[in-house]
mmCIF file of C-alpha atoms in Angstrom:
data_model
loop_
_atom_site.group_PDB
_atom_site.id
_atom_site.type_symbol
_atom_site.label_atom_id
_atom_site.label_comp_id
_atom_site.label_asym_id
_atom_site.label_seq_id
_atom_site.Cartn_x
_atom_site.Cartn_y
_atom_site.Cartn_z
ATOM 1 C CA MET A 1 -66.450 -188.037 -78.163
ATOM 2 C CA SER A 2 -69.404 -189.099 -78.687
ATOM 3 C CA SER A 3 -72.045 -190.482 -81.462
ATOM 4 C CA PRO A 4 -74.914 -188.632 -82.991
ATOM 5 C CA THR A 5 -78.530 -189.921 -82.319
ATOM 6 C CA ARG A 6 -80.253 -191.367 -85.428
ATOM 7 C CA ASP A 7 -82.075 -188.037 -86.031
ATOM 8 C CA ALA A 8 -79.513 -185.913 -85.560
ATOM 9 C CA ARG A 9 -78.685 -183.348 -88.600
ATOM 10 C CA PRO A 10 -75.925 -183.758 -90.597
ATOM 11 C CA ILE A 11 -72.804 -181.606 -89.685
ATOM 12 C CA PRO A 12 -71.638 -178.745 -92.768
ATOM 13 C CA THR A 13 -68.501 -179.821 -94.796
ATOM 14 C CA GLU A 14 -66.876 -176.554 -93.461
ATOM 15 C CA ASP A 15 -67.708 -177.079 -89.858
ATOM 16 C CA TYR A 16 -66.294 -181.060 -89.587
ATOM 17 C CA LEU A 17 -63.487 -179.789 -91.446
ATOM 18 C CA ARG A 18 -62.565 -176.979 -88.608
ATOM 19 C CA ARG A 19 -62.983 -179.845 -86.219
ATOM 20 C CA VAL A 20 -60.594 -181.915 -88.020
ATOM 21 C CA LEU A 21 -58.588 -179.141 -88.136
ATOM 22 C CA SER A 22 -58.472 -178.188 -84.033
ATOM 23 C CA VAL A 23 -56.912 -181.818 -83.609
ATOM 24 C CA ILE A 24 -53.805 -181.707 -85.989
ATOM 25 C CA THR A 25 -50.988 -180.054 -85.466
ATOM 26 C CA PRO A 26 -47.852 -179.959 -87.376
ATOM 27 C CA LEU A 27 -45.176 -182.511 -87.228
ATOM 28 C CA GLU A 28 -41.975 -181.204 -85.413
ATOM 29 C CA PRO A 29 -39.742 -179.820 -87.916
ATOM 30 C CA SER A 30 -36.096 -180.951 -88.739
ATOM 31 C CA GLU A 31 -33.324 -180.349 -91.258
ATOM 32 C CA ARG A 32 -32.907 -182.484 -94.161
ATOM 33 C CA PRO A 33 -31.196 -183.261 -97.512
ATOM 34 C CA LEU A 34 -32.302 -181.001 -99.782
ATOM 35 C CA LEU A 35 -33.950 -183.096 -102.362
ATOM 36 C CA ASP A 36 -36.038 -184.345 -99.604
ATOM 37 C CA ALA A 37 -37.401 -181.246 -99.008
ATOM 38 C CA LEU A 38 -39.076 -180.999 -102.554
ATOM 39 C CA GLY A 39 -42.699 -180.420 -102.114
ATOM 40 C CA LEU A 40 -42.453 -179.146 -98.295
ATOM 41 C CA PRO A 41 -42.582 -175.794 -96.742
ATOM 42 C CA VAL A 42 -39.498 -174.299 -94.968
ATOM 43 C CA ALA A 43 -39.989 -174.282 -91.325
ATOM 44 C CA GLU A 44 -37.855 -171.097 -90.953
ATOM 45 C CA ASP A 45 -37.057 -168.149 -92.906
ATOM 46 C CA VAL A 46 -33.824 -169.104 -95.352
ATOM 47 C CA HIS A 47 -31.167 -166.686 -95.711
ATOM 48 C CA ALA A 48 -28.352 -166.563 -98.610
ATOM 49 C CA ASP A 49 -24.671 -167.945 -96.747
ATOM 50 C CA VAL A 50 -22.970 -166.778 -99.609
ATOM 51 C CA PRO A 51 -23.534 -163.946 -102.470
ATOM 52 C CA LEU A 52 -24.815 -165.060 -106.043
ATOM 53 C CA PRO A 53 -22.536 -164.980 -108.279
ATOM 54 C CA VAL A 54 -19.956 -165.738 -105.380
ATOM 55 C CA PHE A 55 -17.446 -164.425 -107.560
ATOM 56 C CA ASP A 56 -16.865 -161.613 -110.549
ATOM 57 C CA ASN A 57 -17.192 -164.088 -113.316
ATOM 58 C CA SER A 58 -17.556 -163.725 -117.564
ATOM 59 C CA SER A 59 -20.869 -163.738 -119.007
ATOM 60 C CA MET A 60 -19.171 -164.272 -122.199
ATOM 61 C CA ASP A 61 -16.003 -166.730 -124.339
ATOM 62 C CA GLY A 62 -13.843 -163.767 -125.083
ATOM 63 C CA TYR A 63 -10.877 -161.594 -123.008
ATOM 64 C CA ALA A 64 -10.462 -160.123 -120.320
ATOM 65 C CA VAL A 65 -9.607 -156.524 -120.224
ATOM 66 C CA ALA A 66 -9.138 -153.102 -118.645
ATOM 67 C CA PHE A 67 -11.491 -150.904 -120.432
ATOM 68 C CA ARG A 68 -9.560 -148.131 -120.565
ATOM 69 C CA ASP A 69 -6.972 -149.996 -122.951
ATOM 70 C CA VAL A 70 -9.871 -151.083 -125.351
ATOM 71 C CA ALA A 71 -12.202 -147.693 -125.206
ATOM 72 C CA GLU A 72 -11.384 -146.388 -128.357
ATOM 73 C CA ALA A 73 -11.545 -149.731 -130.628
ATOM 74 C CA THR A 74 -12.853 -149.625 -133.903
ATOM 75 C CA ALA A 75 -12.865 -151.519 -137.015
ATOM 76 C CA GLU A 76 -11.100 -148.917 -138.532
ATOM 77 C CA ARG A 77 -8.828 -148.602 -135.403
ATOM 78 C CA PRO A 78 -8.422 -151.706 -133.852
ATOM 79 C CA VAL A 79 -6.409 -151.963 -130.578
ATOM 80 C CA HIS A 80 -3.653 -154.700 -130.219
ATOM 81 C CA LEU A 81 -3.269 -156.253 -126.922
ATOM 82 C CA PRO A 82 -1.324 -159.189 -126.227
ATOM 83 C CA VAL A 83 -2.784 -162.280 -124.566
ATOM 84 C CA VAL A 84 -0.751 -163.290 -121.518
ATOM 85 C CA GLY A 85 -2.932 -166.296 -120.675
ATOM 86 C CA GLU A 86 -6.253 -168.116 -120.429
ATOM 87 C CA ILE A 87 -8.810 -169.062 -117.437
ATOM 88 C CA ALA A 88 -11.064 -171.529 -117.667
ATOM 89 C CA ALA A 89 -13.897 -171.959 -115.224
ATOM 90 C CA GLY A 90 -12.528 -173.914 -112.175
ATOM 91 C CA GLN A 91 -9.425 -173.432 -113.225
ATOM 92 C CA THR A 92 -7.938 -169.877 -112.290
ATOM 93 C CA THR A 93 -4.432 -169.188 -112.422
ATOM 94 C CA ILE A 94 -4.213 -165.549 -113.180
ATOM 95 C CA HIS A 95 -5.489 -163.838 -110.206
ATOM 96 C CA THR A 96 -4.851 -159.534 -112.083
ATOM 97 C CA LEU A 97 -4.639 -158.446 -114.737
ATOM 98 C CA THR A 98 -1.450 -156.223 -115.977
ATOM 99 C CA PRO A 99 -2.808 -153.182 -117.568
ATOM 100 C CA GLY A 100 -2.013 -153.073 -121.568
ATOM 101 C CA THR A 101 -2.709 -156.694 -121.695
ATOM 102 C CA ALA A 102 -5.941 -159.103 -122.416
ATOM 103 C CA VAL A 103 -6.647 -162.598 -120.534
ATOM 104 C CA ARG A 104 -8.615 -165.131 -122.736
ATOM 105 C CA ILE A 105 -11.280 -165.947 -120.679
ATOM 106 C CA MET A 106 -14.200 -168.555 -120.728
ATOM 107 C CA THR A 107 -18.040 -168.175 -119.642
ATOM 108 C CA GLY A 108 -18.393 -168.680 -115.842
ATOM 109 C CA ALA A 109 -14.479 -168.083 -115.151
ATOM 110 C CA PRO A 110 -13.502 -165.804 -112.498
ATOM 111 C CA VAL A 111 -12.682 -162.171 -113.997
ATOM 112 C CA PRO A 112 -9.287 -161.370 -112.943
ATOM 113 C CA THR A 113 -8.356 -158.024 -110.434
ATOM 114 C CA GLY A 114 -7.974 -154.915 -112.717
ATOM 115 C CA ALA A 115 -10.243 -156.114 -115.474
ATOM 116 C CA THR A 116 -13.090 -154.172 -115.929
ATOM 117 C CA ALA A 117 -15.007 -155.633 -119.247
ATOM 118 C CA VAL A 118 -15.143 -158.814 -121.449
ATOM 119 C CA VAL A 119 -14.588 -158.491 -125.324
ATOM 120 C CA PRO A 120 -16.439 -161.183 -126.985
ATOM 121 C CA PHE A 121 -14.380 -163.460 -129.613
ATOM 122 C CA GLU A 122 -16.634 -161.986 -132.119
ATOM 123 C CA TRP A 123 -15.390 -158.785 -131.910
ATOM 124 C CA THR A 124 -11.805 -159.832 -132.134
ATOM 125 C CA THR A 125 -9.070 -161.750 -134.566
ATOM 126 C CA GLU A 126 -5.610 -163.587 -133.167
ATOM 127 C CA GLU A 127 -2.573 -162.543 -134.470
ATOM 128 C CA GLY A 128 -0.025 -164.710 -133.361
ATOM 129 C CA ARG A 129 0.196 -164.042 -129.471
ATOM 130 C CA GLN A 130 -1.768 -160.792 -130.015
ATOM 131 C CA VAL A 131 -5.434 -160.039 -129.780
ATOM 132 C CA VAL A 132 -6.649 -157.226 -132.181
ATOM 133 C CA VAL A 133 -9.797 -155.936 -130.833
ATOM 134 C CA SER A 134 -12.214 -154.107 -133.520
ATOM 135 C CA GLN A 135 -15.298 -153.319 -131.036
ATOM 136 C CA ALA A 136 -15.338 -151.446 -127.619
ATOM 137 C CA PRO A 137 -17.303 -152.891 -125.199
ATOM 138 C CA GLU A 138 -18.606 -151.187 -122.099
ATOM 139 C CA GLU A 139 -17.354 -150.714 -118.765
ATOM 140 C CA MET A 140 -18.158 -153.460 -117.166
ATOM 141 C CA GLN A 141 -19.771 -155.187 -119.844
ATOM 142 C CA HIS A 142 -20.379 -159.063 -119.786
ATOM 143 C CA VAL A 143 -19.129 -159.335 -116.484
ATOM 144 C CA ARG A 144 -21.066 -160.479 -113.846
ATOM 145 C CA ARG A 145 -20.563 -158.846 -110.338
ATOM 146 C CA SER A 146 -20.257 -160.655 -107.109
ATOM 147 C CA GLY A 147 -23.411 -160.000 -105.363
ATOM 148 C CA GLU A 148 -25.420 -158.389 -108.226
ATOM 149 C CA GLU A 149 -28.372 -161.379 -108.072
ATOM 150 C CA VAL A 150 -28.313 -162.311 -104.377
ATOM 151 C CA ALA A 151 -26.305 -160.633 -101.787
ATOM 152 C CA ARG A 152 -25.144 -162.099 -98.667
ATOM 153 C CA GLY A 153 -27.495 -162.434 -96.241
ATOM 154 C CA ASP A 154 -30.500 -161.867 -98.534
ATOM 155 C CA LEU A 155 -33.814 -163.443 -97.469
ATOM 156 C CA LEU A 156 -34.265 -166.377 -100.149
ATOM 157 C CA MET A 157 -37.531 -167.903 -98.795
ATOM 158 C CA ARG A 158 -40.034 -167.206 -96.050
ATOM 159 C CA ARG A 159 -41.064 -169.388 -93.265
ATOM 160 C CA GLY A 160 -43.862 -171.487 -94.623
ATOM 161 C CA GLU A 161 -42.954 -171.391 -98.855
ATOM 162 C CA VAL A 162 -42.964 -174.657 -100.327
ATOM 163 C CA VAL A 163 -39.624 -175.737 -101.462
ATOM 164 C CA GLY A 164 -40.413 -176.394 -105.421
ATOM 165 C CA THR A 165 -38.103 -177.723 -108.476
ATOM 166 C CA ARG A 166 -36.524 -173.832 -108.993
ATOM 167 C CA GLN A 167 -36.196 -173.295 -105.190
ATOM 168 C CA VAL A 168 -33.970 -176.361 -104.901
ATOM 169 C CA GLY A 169 -32.069 -175.111 -107.680
ATOM 170 C CA LEU A 170 -31.357 -171.905 -106.023
ATOM 171 C CA LEU A 171 -30.666 -173.480 -102.652
ATOM 172 C CA ALA A 172 -28.173 -175.489 -104.127
ATOM 173 C CA ALA A 173 -26.437 -172.451 -105.843
ATOM 174 C CA LEU A 174 -26.185 -170.941 -102.401
ATOM 175 C CA GLY A 175 -24.545 -173.896 -100.897
ATOM 176 C CA ARG A 176 -27.707 -175.015 -99.023
ATOM 177 C CA GLY A 177 -27.333 -178.818 -98.803
ATOM 178 C CA ARG A 178 -30.028 -179.299 -96.152
ATOM 179 C CA VAL A 179 -32.988 -177.177 -94.924
ATOM 180 C CA SER A 180 -35.669 -177.494 -92.159
ATOM 181 C CA THR A 181 -38.570 -178.809 -92.788
ATOM 182 C CA ALA A 182 -41.336 -181.043 -91.182
ATOM 183 C CA PRO A 183 -40.804 -184.450 -92.328
ATOM 184 C CA ARG A 184 -43.445 -186.121 -94.435
ATOM 185 C CA PRO A 185 -46.464 -187.516 -92.622
ATOM 186 C CA ARG A 186 -46.262 -191.381 -92.706
ATOM 187 C CA VAL A 187 -50.082 -192.636 -93.401
ATOM 188 C CA VAL A 188 -51.287 -196.032 -93.063
ATOM 189 C CA VAL A 189 -53.981 -196.993 -95.254
ATOM 190 C CA MET A 190 -56.533 -199.478 -94.371
ATOM 191 C CA SER A 191 -59.596 -201.117 -96.327
ATOM 192 C CA THR A 192 -61.905 -203.515 -93.894
ATOM 193 C CA GLY A 193 -64.300 -206.216 -95.738
ATOM 194 C CA THR A 194 -64.960 -209.649 -95.802
ATOM 195 C CA GLU A 195 -65.419 -209.589 -99.437
ATOM 196 C CA LEU A 196 -62.023 -207.967 -100.422
ATOM 197 C CA VAL A 197 -59.276 -209.708 -102.675
ATOM 198 C CA GLU A 198 -55.720 -208.653 -103.312
ATOM 199 C CA PRO A 199 -55.672 -207.412 -107.102
ATOM 200 C CA GLY A 200 -53.469 -209.945 -108.624
ATOM 201 C CA LYS A 201 -55.211 -212.781 -107.017
ATOM 202 C CA PRO A 202 -58.305 -215.059 -108.663
ATOM 203 C CA LEU A 203 -61.980 -214.093 -107.490
ATOM 204 C CA ALA A 204 -64.765 -216.138 -105.661
ATOM 205 C CA GLY A 205 -68.568 -215.502 -106.934
ATOM 206 C CA ASP A 206 -69.056 -212.854 -104.181
ATOM 207 C CA GLN A 207 -65.547 -210.837 -103.598
ATOM 208 C CA ILE A 208 -64.325 -207.689 -105.357
ATOM 209 C CA TYR A 209 -60.685 -206.328 -105.354
ATOM 210 C CA ASP A 210 -59.429 -203.902 -102.894
ATOM 211 C CA ALA A 211 -59.315 -200.664 -104.743
ATOM 212 C CA ASN A 212 -59.459 -198.056 -102.318
ATOM 213 C CA SER A 213 -56.220 -199.058 -100.341
ATOM 214 C CA PHE A 214 -54.176 -198.145 -103.605
ATOM 215 C CA LEU A 215 -56.717 -195.443 -104.406
ATOM 216 C CA LEU A 216 -56.067 -193.865 -101.036
ATOM 217 C CA ALA A 217 -52.614 -194.745 -100.649
ATOM 218 C CA ALA A 218 -51.587 -193.135 -104.019
ATOM 219 C CA ALA A 219 -53.879 -189.818 -102.996
ATOM 220 C CA VAL A 220 -51.311 -190.123 -99.942
ATOM 221 C CA ARG A 221 -48.309 -189.929 -102.200
ATOM 222 C CA ALA A 222 -49.852 -187.308 -104.606
ATOM 223 C CA HIS A 223 -50.176 -185.177 -101.535
ATOM 224 C CA GLY A 224 -46.748 -185.526 -100.223
ATOM 225 C CA GLY A 225 -47.042 -188.279 -97.424
ATOM 226 C CA ILE A 226 -45.715 -191.453 -97.075
ATOM 227 C CA ALA A 227 -48.261 -193.944 -97.490
ATOM 228 C CA TYR A 228 -48.160 -197.605 -96.166
ATOM 229 C CA ARG A 229 -50.933 -199.651 -97.501
ATOM 230 C CA ALA A 230 -51.891 -202.470 -95.154
ATOM 231 C CA ARG A 231 -53.801 -205.778 -96.226
ATOM 232 C CA ALA A 232 -57.333 -205.591 -96.001
ATOM 233 C CA THR A 233 -58.998 -206.820 -92.607
ATOM 234 C CA THR A 234 -62.060 -208.917 -92.781
ATOM 235 C CA ASP A 235 -65.124 -207.639 -90.738
ATOM 236 C CA ASP A 236 -64.240 -209.785 -87.494
ATOM 237 C CA PRO A 237 -63.627 -207.051 -84.810
ATOM 238 C CA GLY A 238 -60.466 -208.596 -83.190
ATOM 239 C CA GLN A 239 -58.902 -208.833 -86.510
ATOM 240 C CA PHE A 240 -59.371 -205.303 -87.143
ATOM 241 C CA ALA A 241 -58.277 -204.089 -83.774
ATOM 242 C CA ASP A 242 -55.052 -205.737 -83.928
ATOM 243 C CA ALA A 243 -53.943 -204.735 -87.136
ATOM 244 C CA LEU A 244 -54.644 -201.181 -86.025
ATOM 245 C CA ALA A 245 -52.710 -201.740 -83.203
ATOM 246 C CA ASP A 246 -49.686 -203.097 -85.570
ATOM 247 C CA GLN A 247 -50.268 -200.268 -87.788
ATOM 248 C CA LEU A 248 -49.894 -197.476 -85.317
ATOM 249 C CA LEU A 249 -46.496 -198.186 -84.420
ATOM 250 C CA ARG A 250 -45.368 -196.284 -88.147
ATOM 251 C CA ALA A 251 -48.115 -193.868 -88.305
ATOM 252 C CA ASP A 252 -48.718 -190.086 -87.829
ATOM 253 C CA LEU A 253 -51.731 -190.785 -89.166
ATOM 254 C CA VAL A 254 -54.410 -193.678 -90.152
ATOM 255 C CA VAL A 255 -56.772 -193.468 -92.889
ATOM 256 C CA THR A 256 -59.560 -196.371 -92.818
ATOM 257 C CA SER A 257 -61.986 -197.086 -95.760
ATOM 258 C CA GLY A 258 -65.335 -199.084 -95.293
ATOM 259 C CA GLY A 259 -67.393 -200.191 -91.837
ATOM 260 C CA VAL A 260 -68.569 -196.677 -90.974
ATOM 261 C CA SER A 261 -72.250 -196.652 -91.869
ATOM 262 C CA LYS A 262 -75.192 -198.347 -90.728
ATOM 263 C CA GLY A 263 -75.337 -201.954 -91.320
ATOM 264 C CA THR A 264 -74.867 -204.895 -89.088
ATOM 265 C CA HIS A 265 -71.136 -205.753 -90.644
ATOM 266 C CA ASP A 266 -69.397 -202.458 -89.648
ATOM 267 C CA VAL A 267 -66.512 -203.389 -87.830
ATOM 268 C CA VAL A 268 -64.641 -199.636 -87.835
ATOM 269 C CA LYS A 269 -67.370 -197.901 -86.127
ATOM 270 C CA GLU A 270 -67.852 -201.033 -83.284
ATOM 271 C CA VAL A 271 -64.302 -201.076 -82.143
ATOM 272 C CA LEU A 272 -63.785 -197.424 -82.607
ATOM 273 C CA ARG A 273 -66.309 -196.471 -80.861
ATOM 274 C CA GLU A 274 -66.031 -198.531 -77.697
ATOM 275 C CA LEU A 275 -62.391 -196.602 -77.280
ATOM 276 C CA GLY A 276 -64.501 -193.317 -77.244
ATOM 277 C CA THR A 277 -61.939 -191.230 -78.749
ATOM 278 C CA VAL A 278 -63.303 -191.314 -82.273
ATOM 279 C CA GLU A 279 -66.799 -189.744 -83.397
ATOM 280 C CA PHE A 280 -69.080 -190.516 -86.168
ATOM 281 C CA LEU A 281 -70.978 -188.233 -88.112
ATOM 282 C CA GLU A 282 -73.052 -187.600 -90.821
ATOM 283 C CA VAL A 283 -71.436 -184.958 -92.680
ATOM 284 C CA ALA A 284 -73.877 -182.749 -94.917
ATOM 285 C CA MET A 285 -72.193 -183.825 -98.385
ATOM 286 C CA GLN A 286 -72.734 -186.072 -101.289
ATOM 287 C CA PRO A 287 -70.833 -188.069 -101.671
ATOM 288 C CA GLY A 288 -69.284 -188.986 -98.146
ATOM 289 C CA LYS A 289 -72.115 -188.834 -95.999
ATOM 290 C CA PRO A 290 -70.980 -190.947 -93.231
ATOM 291 C CA GLN A 291 -67.772 -189.808 -91.562
ATOM 292 C CA GLY A 292 -65.545 -190.885 -88.474
ATOM 293 C CA PHE A 293 -62.297 -188.817 -86.684
ATOM 294 C CA GLY A 294 -60.645 -189.060 -83.634
ATOM 295 C CA VAL A 295 -57.443 -190.266 -82.491
ATOM 296 C CA VAL A 296 -56.211 -193.679 -81.369
ATOM 297 C CA GLY A 297 -53.584 -195.452 -79.506
ATOM 298 C CA GLU A 298 -51.074 -194.158 -76.641
ATOM 299 C CA ASP A 299 -49.650 -191.570 -78.890
ATOM 300 C CA ARG A 300 -53.033 -190.274 -79.718
ATOM 301 C CA THR A 301 -52.704 -190.579 -83.689
ATOM 302 C CA PRO A 302 -55.191 -188.734 -85.567
ATOM 303 C CA ILE A 303 -57.489 -191.247 -87.463
ATOM 304 C CA PHE A 304 -60.132 -190.758 -90.579
ATOM 305 C CA THR A 305 -62.452 -193.609 -90.866
ATOM 306 C CA LEU A 306 -63.978 -193.034 -94.527
ATOM 307 C CA PRO A 307 -66.833 -194.581 -96.276
ATOM 308 C CA GLY A 308 -66.547 -197.726 -98.537
ATOM 309 C CA ASN A 309 -67.544 -196.778 -101.770
ATOM 310 C CA PRO A 310 -64.545 -195.469 -103.771
ATOM 311 C CA VAL A 311 -65.433 -192.223 -104.932
ATOM 312 C CA SER A 312 -67.378 -191.381 -101.292
ATOM 313 C CA ALA A 313 -63.436 -192.419 -100.070
ATOM 314 C CA TYR A 314 -61.740 -190.337 -102.445
ATOM 315 C CA VAL A 315 -64.261 -187.110 -102.284
ATOM 316 C CA SER A 316 -63.958 -187.422 -98.345
ATOM 317 C CA PHE A 317 -59.925 -187.552 -98.740
ATOM 318 C CA GLU A 318 -59.535 -184.568 -100.762
ATOM 319 C CA ALA A 319 -62.187 -182.862 -98.726
ATOM 320 C CA PHE A 320 -61.009 -183.572 -95.101
ATOM 321 C CA VAL A 321 -57.229 -185.932 -95.066
ATOM 322 C CA ALA A 322 -55.763 -183.656 -97.795
ATOM 323 C CA PRO A 323 -56.001 -180.603 -95.123
ATOM 324 C CA ALA A 324 -55.054 -182.259 -92.463
ATOM 325 C CA LEU A 325 -51.676 -183.329 -94.415
ATOM 326 C CA ARG A 326 -50.991 -179.730 -95.589
ATOM 327 C CA ARG A 327 -51.565 -178.702 -92.000
ATOM 328 C CA MET A 328 -48.886 -181.588 -90.549
ATOM 329 C CA THR A 329 -46.474 -180.284 -92.853
ATOM 330 C CA GLY A 330 -46.725 -176.954 -92.046
ATOM 331 C CA HIS A 331 -48.742 -175.531 -95.196
ATOM 332 C CA ALA A 332 -49.813 -171.682 -94.636
ATOM 333 C CA GLN A 333 -52.842 -172.369 -96.893
ATOM 334 C CA VAL A 334 -54.342 -175.685 -95.628
ATOM 335 C CA GLU A 335 -57.920 -175.725 -97.070
ATOM 336 C CA PRO A 336 -58.808 -176.506 -100.454
ATOM 337 C CA VAL A 337 -58.061 -173.509 -103.342
ATOM 338 C CA LEU A 338 -60.982 -173.365 -105.443
ATOM 339 C CA GLN A 339 -60.867 -171.715 -108.662
ATOM 340 C CA ALA A 340 -63.827 -170.939 -111.199
ATOM 341 C CA GLY A 341 -65.137 -172.573 -114.193
ATOM 342 C CA PHE A 342 -67.962 -172.860 -116.651
ATOM 343 C CA LEU A 343 -70.288 -175.850 -116.698
ATOM 344 C CA THR A 344 -70.858 -177.256 -119.920
ATOM 345 C CA GLU A 345 -74.312 -178.884 -119.148
ATOM 346 C CA ALA A 346 -76.963 -178.382 -116.456
ATOM 347 C CA VAL A 347 -76.671 -180.177 -112.940
ATOM 348 C CA ARG A 348 -79.170 -180.476 -110.009
ATOM 349 C CA SER A 349 -78.120 -181.027 -106.564
ATOM 350 C CA MET A 350 -79.916 -182.212 -103.342
ATOM 351 C CA ARG A 351 -80.850 -179.139 -101.117
ATOM 352 C CA GLY A 352 -78.842 -179.288 -97.798
ATOM 353 C CA ARG A 353 -75.837 -181.266 -98.734
ATOM 354 C CA THR A 354 -73.104 -180.113 -100.390
ATOM 355 C CA GLN A 355 -72.149 -181.630 -103.447
ATOM 356 C CA LEU A 356 -68.767 -182.501 -105.020
ATOM 357 C CA LEU A 357 -69.466 -183.285 -108.919
ATOM 358 C CA ARG A 358 -66.651 -184.863 -110.779
ATOM 359 C CA VAL A 359 -65.570 -183.713 -113.737
ATOM 360 C CA ARG A 360 -63.078 -182.913 -116.080
ATOM 361 C CA ALA A 361 -61.643 -179.680 -116.894
ATOM 362 C CA GLU A 362 -59.812 -177.986 -120.012
ATOM 363 C CA HIS A 363 -58.800 -174.856 -121.125
ATOM 364 C CA SER A 364 -60.766 -173.772 -124.097
ATOM 365 C CA GLY A 365 -61.119 -170.275 -125.577
ATOM 366 C CA GLY A 366 -60.057 -168.729 -122.746
ATOM 367 C CA ARG A 367 -62.037 -170.563 -119.987
ATOM 368 C CA LEU A 368 -61.739 -173.283 -117.885
ATOM 369 C CA GLN A 369 -64.409 -175.809 -119.135
ATOM 370 C CA LEU A 370 -66.131 -178.403 -116.864
ATOM 371 C CA THR A 371 -67.798 -181.370 -118.475
ATOM 372 C CA PRO A 372 -69.501 -183.943 -115.520
ATOM 373 C CA VAL A 373 -67.968 -187.613 -116.062
ATOM 374 C CA GLY A 374 -69.694 -190.892 -115.007
ATOM 375 C CA GLY A 375 -73.117 -191.023 -113.125
ATOM 376 C CA PRO A 376 -74.380 -189.659 -109.664
ATOM 377 C CA GLY A 377 -73.106 -193.576 -108.057
ATOM 378 C CA SER A 378 -70.133 -193.068 -105.145
ATOM 379 C CA HIS A 379 -69.083 -196.651 -106.434
ATOM 380 C CA LEU A 380 -68.532 -195.718 -110.130
ATOM 381 C CA ILE A 381 -64.967 -195.653 -110.236
ATOM 382 C CA ALA A 382 -64.431 -195.611 -113.847
ATOM 383 C CA GLY A 383 -65.955 -192.088 -114.073
ATOM 384 C CA LEU A 384 -63.901 -191.035 -110.958
ATOM 385 C CA ALA A 385 -60.863 -192.035 -113.086
ATOM 386 C CA GLN A 386 -61.630 -189.933 -115.544
ATOM 387 C CA ALA A 387 -62.502 -186.792 -113.549
ATOM 388 C CA ASP A 388 -59.544 -184.350 -112.623
ATOM 389 C CA ALA A 389 -61.752 -181.793 -111.142
ATOM 390 C CA LEU A 390 -64.406 -181.454 -108.174
ATOM 391 C CA VAL A 391 -67.017 -178.942 -108.812
ATOM 392 C CA VAL A 392 -67.997 -177.965 -105.281
ATOM 393 C CA LEU A 393 -71.697 -176.617 -105.091
ATOM 394 C CA ASP A 394 -73.281 -175.414 -101.563
ATOM 395 C CA ALA A 395 -75.304 -176.640 -99.679
ATOM 396 C CA ASP A 396 -78.444 -174.388 -100.901
ATOM 397 C CA VAL A 397 -77.615 -174.982 -104.291
ATOM 398 C CA THR A 398 -79.978 -177.086 -106.188
ATOM 399 C CA ALA A 399 -79.430 -176.446 -110.044
ATOM 400 C CA VAL A 400 -76.854 -175.011 -111.962
ATOM 401 C CA SER A 401 -77.115 -174.406 -115.636
ATOM 402 C CA GLN A 402 -75.122 -174.921 -118.632
ATOM 403 C CA GLY A 403 -72.367 -171.856 -119.143
ATOM 404 C CA ASP A 404 -72.927 -171.418 -115.038
ATOM 405 C CA LEU A 405 -69.456 -170.087 -113.422
ATOM 406 C CA VAL A 406 -68.856 -172.404 -110.517
ATOM 407 C CA PRO A 407 -66.210 -172.716 -108.220
ATOM 408 C CA VAL A 408 -63.923 -176.053 -108.892
ATOM 409 C CA LEU A 409 -60.632 -177.791 -107.136
ATOM 410 C CA LEU A 410 -58.400 -178.913 -109.471
ATOM 411 C CA LEU A 411 -57.202 -182.288 -108.709
ATOM 412 C CA ASP A 412 -54.566 -182.821 -111.823
ATOM 413 C CA ARG A 413 -52.868 -180.099 -114.035
ATOM 414 C CA VAL A 414 -55.406 -179.008 -116.672
ATOM 415 C CA ALA A 415 -54.905 -179.490 -120.214
ATOM 416 C CA GLY A 416 -54.001 -176.882 -121.800
ATOM 417 C CA ALA A 417 -53.030 -174.837 -118.873
#
């Protein structure tokens, strides 16, 4: 890879994302415990090993009976049956019902062979060791038949479908304690800058706190990765090179912030450009114009070098790193999924750059309303914290009016959704 000349035109965002995704490959899948698979796509079709329900069971507390014994029961002409036992869930002692008798049964308990209905307690009274049935059920009423919901061999999840909360419940109900998925990507996050100080420590007059590494590590976790946040390095090339070499031992992916612009202390670009495997480009987007991507180390670990301003770093992460993480974990849909909403105020945009505008999204009157927050500066992290969505304006759009419908990337759950 080579660096562009100073007069090279910025690359469109969609072209840059294609370059990135052409290098990223899915991680090798393996079986893992069910809860560890939450949020990950399955790596193979998943079929049911057992039926659901596993066995015929009662959906009510009541009495298991042979339907023909109680078919004519009414309040005026009730049916009397001897109660010969009781079946509770997990305590099966009666496996066969003798005609002309009843068995007390609890919800979820297995229905004995020969029983073809369950009479709820509410339709009965007890007289000593007999039950008096005053209302007839329908045949097989209140009996959950084995396999009526899921038959053995049924397809539960197709390859690429994501294991969500409810899928965890289904798979567990069917006895699947493990499922095959890609592992969560191990992502090392590094900040560079002599001025950076760990939060919690005192600041000197020319220092700032390292927010980017926390911001990006949190973004990694939010997108299902395992984040390793390294302490910030100074602008010394040797220190950055050594720190990067150490971090590669535990990384499937590296994300750095800072040191990729055109200054004299842009250590990331200085160190990585010499490798010849990382390309530094200007991308036609606002914020986040300076970008770098390539591979490093013997294992050719992918590395993203993001801008140093926090808004630029975060927007770049959502635009490029998040899709890469989805590709690594085997998601079928890797590119950002945009929805549509209405701007509550007019905005302007620079021609020739895709603008990712920070907004607050809220459902109101059946419409998704999008209100810009913060200013245009890429250092305004307080405004970023107020935003929960990014409006995406194409490079040829220079102005949008109040009330216009625009594409938007939702970052968090929208209030009122």
